[in-house]
Amino acid sequence: MNDATMVEVVLPGTVEPEGLRFRRAAVPTAGPGQVVVRMEATGVSFAEQQMRRGRYYDQPPFPFVPGYDVVGTVIATGRGVPAALTGTRVAALLKVGGWASHLVVDAADVVPVPDGIGAAQAETLVINGITAWQMLHRKARVRAGQTVLVHGANGGVGSVLVQLAQAAGAQVIGTASARHHAALRERGVTPIDYRTENVPARVRALAPGGVDAVFDHVGGRSVVDSWHLLAPGGTLVAYGTASTRDDQGSKQWPVLKLLGRVWLWNALPNGRRAFFFNVWAGKALSRSRFRARLRADLTEVFAALRRGEITAPIAAELPLTRVAEALRLAESGSVAGKVVLRPDES
């Protein structure tokens, strides 16, 4: 794809993956304080899976261009942006807009990718890495010697959480389907099969006094069990409602119900804490503080990758024009790692 023509993927409504559309246009220009980024890697996350069903909590109205994050090279800068930024590989957290060959981003929202980290590697760690880092270190504040439970330990966020927790010196119990257990054991994780085992009973057998932190993306009944598995002083971090993925009805209700539970649990005088994690929290109150925190945390994640403390597993790399196939693959639950989209060759 040359730098005169842009291709972007449009989600027109609640469609099957094959219903995604492509739109071609001239490459946009950078306004004041902006940069134009030529995409090198973007990806499929749970957010896009929910968005195509119309089930993501605060998605924009249809039609729109999905793509929660992006890694690419700055090819043009707007007024007020140092021209030296041109040619720099950067990462950006977007929520929408990443499934495009070129995109305009505020210069303050891009984070440089260190040398030695490939675009696809970096892409796997933008939303997943920031989410894992902030939940572990800013919310649960996990320390050496603690025991944590990670639901979906083989997933995009879960696999990074596992490794960051171990780097912090914690013991990890992880739920996953049986086919992922061998890989988890190799990493020193105690696996539990959420499909065939009684997860609360197994966790209590492994940690009779409770666990110090639980990271739960499932929601529903799972998050209630997670709360009851906490040790005194423990922390529950809920960050999704995956169990409602295929539900009908209000997309806000599962989140509001979870928020209500978190508020109620925090009102109880038992020393335990609960959080509903939202990576965008605080942006409306202080955009500059939000950006500084995101930049600092993603820089920490990239540093952990370079030190070998975490890996960046890539399940598959597909060209942008095969986005329907990529979405199907990501939704199948049959792969470990991130499904990455890259530009087409021509």
XYZ file of C-alpha atoms in Angstrom:
346
model
C 0.000 0.000 0.000
C 1.513 3.359 -1.015
C 1.272 6.587 0.951
C -1.197 8.194 -1.461
C -4.118 5.837 -0.844
C -5.657 4.768 2.447
C -7.664 1.593 3.034
C -9.811 1.226 6.131
C -12.194 -1.444 7.416
C -15.716 -0.261 8.191
C -18.088 -1.984 10.599
C -21.487 -1.086 9.097
C -23.684 -2.621 11.791
C -24.245 -5.868 13.661
C -22.871 -8.201 10.996
C -21.016 -11.455 10.631
C -17.267 -10.984 10.053
C -17.814 -11.297 6.303
C -20.080 -8.246 6.485
C -17.166 -5.893 7.171
C -16.595 -3.416 4.349
C -13.529 -1.727 2.883
C -13.276 1.950 2.089
C -10.538 3.641 0.051
C -9.668 7.304 0.288
C -6.770 9.711 0.097
C -4.304 9.482 2.974
C -5.367 12.094 5.555
C -3.222 15.070 6.475
C -2.059 15.978 9.960
C -3.677 18.937 11.666
C -2.084 21.011 14.421
C -0.654 18.764 17.129
C -1.254 15.616 15.063
C 0.759 13.004 13.198
C -0.068 10.684 10.311
C 0.851 7.073 11.121
C 1.332 4.388 8.479
C 0.003 1.250 10.133
C 2.428 -1.656 10.502
C 0.343 -3.748 12.895
C -3.061 -3.595 14.496
C -4.999 -6.436 16.068
C -8.199 -8.172 17.052
C -9.181 -7.909 20.709
C -12.298 -8.843 22.653
C -13.515 -5.269 22.193
C -13.886 -5.645 18.424
C -15.584 -9.002 18.884
C -18.161 -7.274 21.066
C -18.454 -4.220 18.822
C -19.506 -6.244 15.784
C -22.327 -7.658 17.915
C -23.253 -4.163 19.108
C -22.370 -5.331 22.628
C -19.396 -3.150 23.607
C -20.325 -0.850 26.466
C -19.527 2.551 24.919
C -18.926 1.864 21.240
C -19.734 4.657 18.772
C -22.791 4.481 16.526
C -22.492 2.468 13.313
C -20.820 2.771 10.866
C -17.286 3.216 12.195
C -13.737 1.910 11.781
C -12.792 -0.546 14.567
C -9.264 -1.109 15.845
C -8.429 -0.638 19.524
C -4.711 0.006 19.119
C -2.055 0.387 16.469
C 1.693 0.306 15.869
C 3.167 2.112 12.908
C 5.600 4.679 11.582
C 5.037 8.433 11.623
C 5.114 9.654 8.016
C 3.967 13.263 8.502
C 3.649 15.802 11.301
C 1.312 18.729 11.804
C 1.989 22.218 13.079
C 3.530 22.251 16.537
C 4.875 18.702 16.296
C 8.660 18.189 16.009
C 9.525 17.136 12.465
C 12.098 14.757 13.961
C 9.218 12.480 14.933
C 8.880 11.529 11.257
C 10.235 8.034 10.699
C 9.714 6.988 14.323
C 7.898 3.735 15.115
C 5.143 4.462 17.627
C 2.251 2.750 19.404
C -1.118 4.280 20.214
C -4.194 3.265 22.178
C -7.278 4.386 20.228
C -10.434 2.407 21.100
C -11.531 2.751 17.455
C -9.865 3.606 14.137
C -6.900 1.242 14.071
C -8.071 -1.034 11.268
C -6.717 1.277 8.589
C -3.562 1.515 6.506
C -3.092 5.143 7.600
C -4.552 7.164 10.435
C -4.293 10.538 12.122
C -3.410 10.529 15.833
C -2.730 13.300 18.328
C 1.039 13.452 18.776
C 0.560 13.448 22.565
C -1.082 10.012 22.320
C 1.766 8.153 20.627
C 4.411 6.217 22.555
C 7.776 5.425 20.928
C 8.498 1.728 20.403
C 12.077 0.872 21.453
C 14.545 -0.431 18.907
C 14.659 -4.199 18.719
C 10.913 -4.696 19.176
C 9.041 -5.602 16.000
C 5.741 -4.008 15.052
C 3.700 -7.195 15.554
C 5.431 -7.876 18.885
C 4.679 -4.361 20.082
C 1.081 -4.608 18.898
C 0.387 -7.637 21.078
C 1.354 -5.588 24.136
C -0.448 -2.269 23.660
C -3.951 -2.777 25.071
C -3.074 -6.160 26.623
C 0.118 -4.901 28.235
C -1.274 -1.629 29.550
C -4.327 -3.425 30.956
C -2.238 -6.113 32.653
C 0.351 -3.677 34.044
C -2.173 -1.232 35.453
C -4.368 -3.922 37.022
C -1.396 -5.679 38.601
C 0.624 -2.689 39.791
C -1.812 0.226 40.070
C -4.889 -1.624 41.372
C -3.927 -4.913 43.058
C -0.357 -3.821 43.893
C 0.816 -7.417 43.829
C 4.015 -8.120 45.759
C 6.534 -10.943 46.031
C 5.287 -13.957 47.964
C 1.608 -13.377 47.201
C -0.690 -15.805 45.370
C -2.942 -14.614 42.579
C -5.684 -16.172 40.457
C -5.784 -15.228 36.777
C -8.885 -16.233 34.821
C -8.186 -16.917 31.147
C -4.476 -17.338 31.861
C -3.776 -18.197 28.219
C -5.636 -15.185 26.803
C -4.288 -11.899 25.513
C -4.426 -10.008 28.793
C -4.214 -13.127 30.958
C -0.932 -14.364 29.509
C 0.722 -10.980 30.114
C -0.755 -10.824 33.623
C 0.687 -14.243 34.438
C 4.186 -13.240 33.378
C 4.138 -9.817 35.038
C 2.863 -11.372 38.271
C 5.664 -13.928 38.193
C 8.214 -11.197 37.482
C 6.903 -9.477 40.628
C 7.552 -12.674 42.599
C 3.960 -13.917 42.932
C 2.671 -17.480 42.659
C 0.025 -17.855 39.945
C -3.045 -20.071 39.640
C -4.605 -19.818 36.193
C -7.834 -21.012 34.621
C -7.754 -22.225 31.023
C -9.060 -25.055 28.880
C -7.077 -28.301 29.094
C -5.188 -27.830 25.822
C -3.317 -24.871 27.328
C -2.324 -26.575 30.595
C 1.024 -27.980 29.461
C 2.218 -24.545 28.348
C 1.019 -22.982 31.604
C 2.794 -25.621 33.695
C 6.007 -24.944 31.772
C 5.690 -21.332 32.906
C 5.234 -22.366 36.521
C 1.492 -21.698 36.619
C -0.874 -24.080 38.418
C -3.647 -24.620 35.844
C -7.338 -25.287 36.474
C -9.710 -26.447 33.744
C -12.692 -24.106 34.021
C -14.752 -26.418 31.809
C -14.435 -29.638 33.789
C -13.285 -28.666 37.293
C -14.973 -26.879 40.178
C -12.836 -23.740 40.083
C -13.676 -22.361 43.583
C -13.083 -25.763 45.212
C -9.749 -26.213 43.426
C -8.578 -22.709 44.350
C -9.526 -23.259 48.007
C -7.579 -26.522 48.008
C -4.528 -24.760 46.562
C -4.829 -21.627 48.719
C -6.818 -22.503 51.880
C -6.431 -18.981 53.259
C -7.604 -17.372 50.036
C -5.702 -15.632 47.270
C -4.273 -12.132 47.454
C -5.675 -11.010 44.108
C -8.081 -12.255 41.450
C -8.220 -10.915 37.890
C -11.604 -11.738 36.359
C -12.682 -10.920 32.802
C -15.615 -13.341 32.837
C -18.196 -11.507 34.940
C -21.527 -13.050 35.913
C -21.323 -15.872 38.437
C -17.533 -16.048 38.088
C -16.949 -12.619 39.603
C -19.038 -13.527 42.666
C -16.954 -16.658 43.175
C -13.805 -14.579 42.674
C -14.805 -12.195 45.465
C -15.349 -15.055 47.890
C -11.933 -16.555 47.074
C -10.056 -13.506 48.348
C -7.886 -13.667 51.444
C -8.334 -10.916 54.048
C -6.885 -7.760 52.527
C -7.151 -9.230 49.030
C -8.128 -7.420 45.847
C -10.551 -8.365 43.086
C -9.997 -6.677 39.738
C -12.887 -7.276 37.325
C -12.240 -6.103 33.791
C -14.889 -7.586 31.559
C -18.125 -9.495 31.121
C -17.031 -12.183 28.657
C -19.729 -14.560 29.892
C -22.356 -12.278 28.319
C -20.699 -12.132 24.884
C -23.537 -13.839 23.064
C -26.378 -12.486 25.203
C -29.166 -10.363 23.797
C -30.656 -7.227 25.308
C -28.960 -4.246 26.919
C -25.190 -4.098 26.515
C -24.972 -1.701 29.474
C -26.768 -3.927 31.982
C -23.968 -6.501 32.610
C -21.502 -3.682 33.264
C -23.892 -1.707 35.471
C -24.705 -4.848 37.451
C -21.011 -5.498 37.955
C -20.407 -1.888 39.027
C -23.216 -2.249 41.571
C -21.613 -5.368 43.009
C -18.232 -3.651 43.244
C -19.778 -0.693 45.083
C -21.573 -3.023 47.507
C -18.493 -5.172 48.190
C -16.351 -2.116 48.890
C -18.917 -0.966 51.451
C -18.448 -4.172 53.464
C -16.125 -3.867 56.496
C -13.944 -6.882 55.693
C -10.734 -5.304 54.427
C -11.103 -6.652 50.914
C -11.245 -4.397 47.852
C -12.926 -4.658 44.473
C -12.322 -2.670 41.301
C -13.945 -2.594 37.901
C -10.980 -1.769 35.704
C -11.434 0.514 32.711
C -8.255 1.510 30.901
C -9.874 4.841 29.942
C -10.686 5.840 33.526
C -9.501 9.321 34.368
C -9.147 10.557 30.793
C -12.123 12.894 31.038
C -10.869 14.390 34.319
C -7.242 14.924 33.331
C -6.174 14.187 29.785
C -2.546 15.101 30.487
C -2.327 12.819 33.539
C -3.991 9.980 31.615
C -1.490 10.336 28.774
C 1.496 10.478 31.117
C 0.360 7.359 32.965
C -0.286 5.456 29.737
C 3.105 6.444 28.327
C 4.895 5.440 31.539
C 3.123 2.094 31.816
C 3.518 1.057 28.173
C 7.200 2.010 28.397
C 7.474 -0.306 31.432
C 5.799 -3.111 29.485
C 8.185 -2.701 26.553
C 11.118 -2.725 29.000
C 9.835 -5.966 30.543
C 9.693 -7.482 27.058
C 13.284 -6.467 26.338
C 14.418 -7.954 29.674
C 12.757 -11.243 28.742
C 10.289 -11.099 31.654
C 7.337 -11.307 29.277
C 6.809 -12.613 25.785
C 4.600 -11.313 23.004
C 2.858 -14.400 21.584
C 1.453 -13.881 18.094
C -1.260 -16.358 17.122
C -1.352 -15.291 13.480
C -0.491 -12.398 11.188
C -2.935 -11.665 8.381
C -3.218 -8.797 5.884
C -5.870 -6.181 6.542
C -7.972 -7.418 3.616
C -8.341 -10.782 5.407
C -9.846 -9.138 8.478
C -12.947 -11.382 8.426
C -10.722 -14.461 8.670
C -8.726 -12.809 11.463
C -11.877 -12.002 13.412
C -13.204 -15.554 13.041
C -9.872 -16.952 14.212
C -9.740 -14.668 17.260
C -13.336 -15.521 18.204
C -12.747 -19.273 17.856
C -10.892 -19.503 21.151
C -8.587 -22.044 19.513
C -5.421 -19.935 19.414
C -2.957 -18.658 21.980
C -1.669 -15.144 21.487
C -2.820 -12.114 19.545
C -4.265 -12.202 16.045
C -2.412 -9.374 14.312
C -3.407 -7.485 11.186
C -0.748 -5.974 8.941
C -0.863 -3.891 5.759
C -1.407 -5.598 2.441
C 1.627 -6.001 0.261
C 0.232 -3.926 -2.601
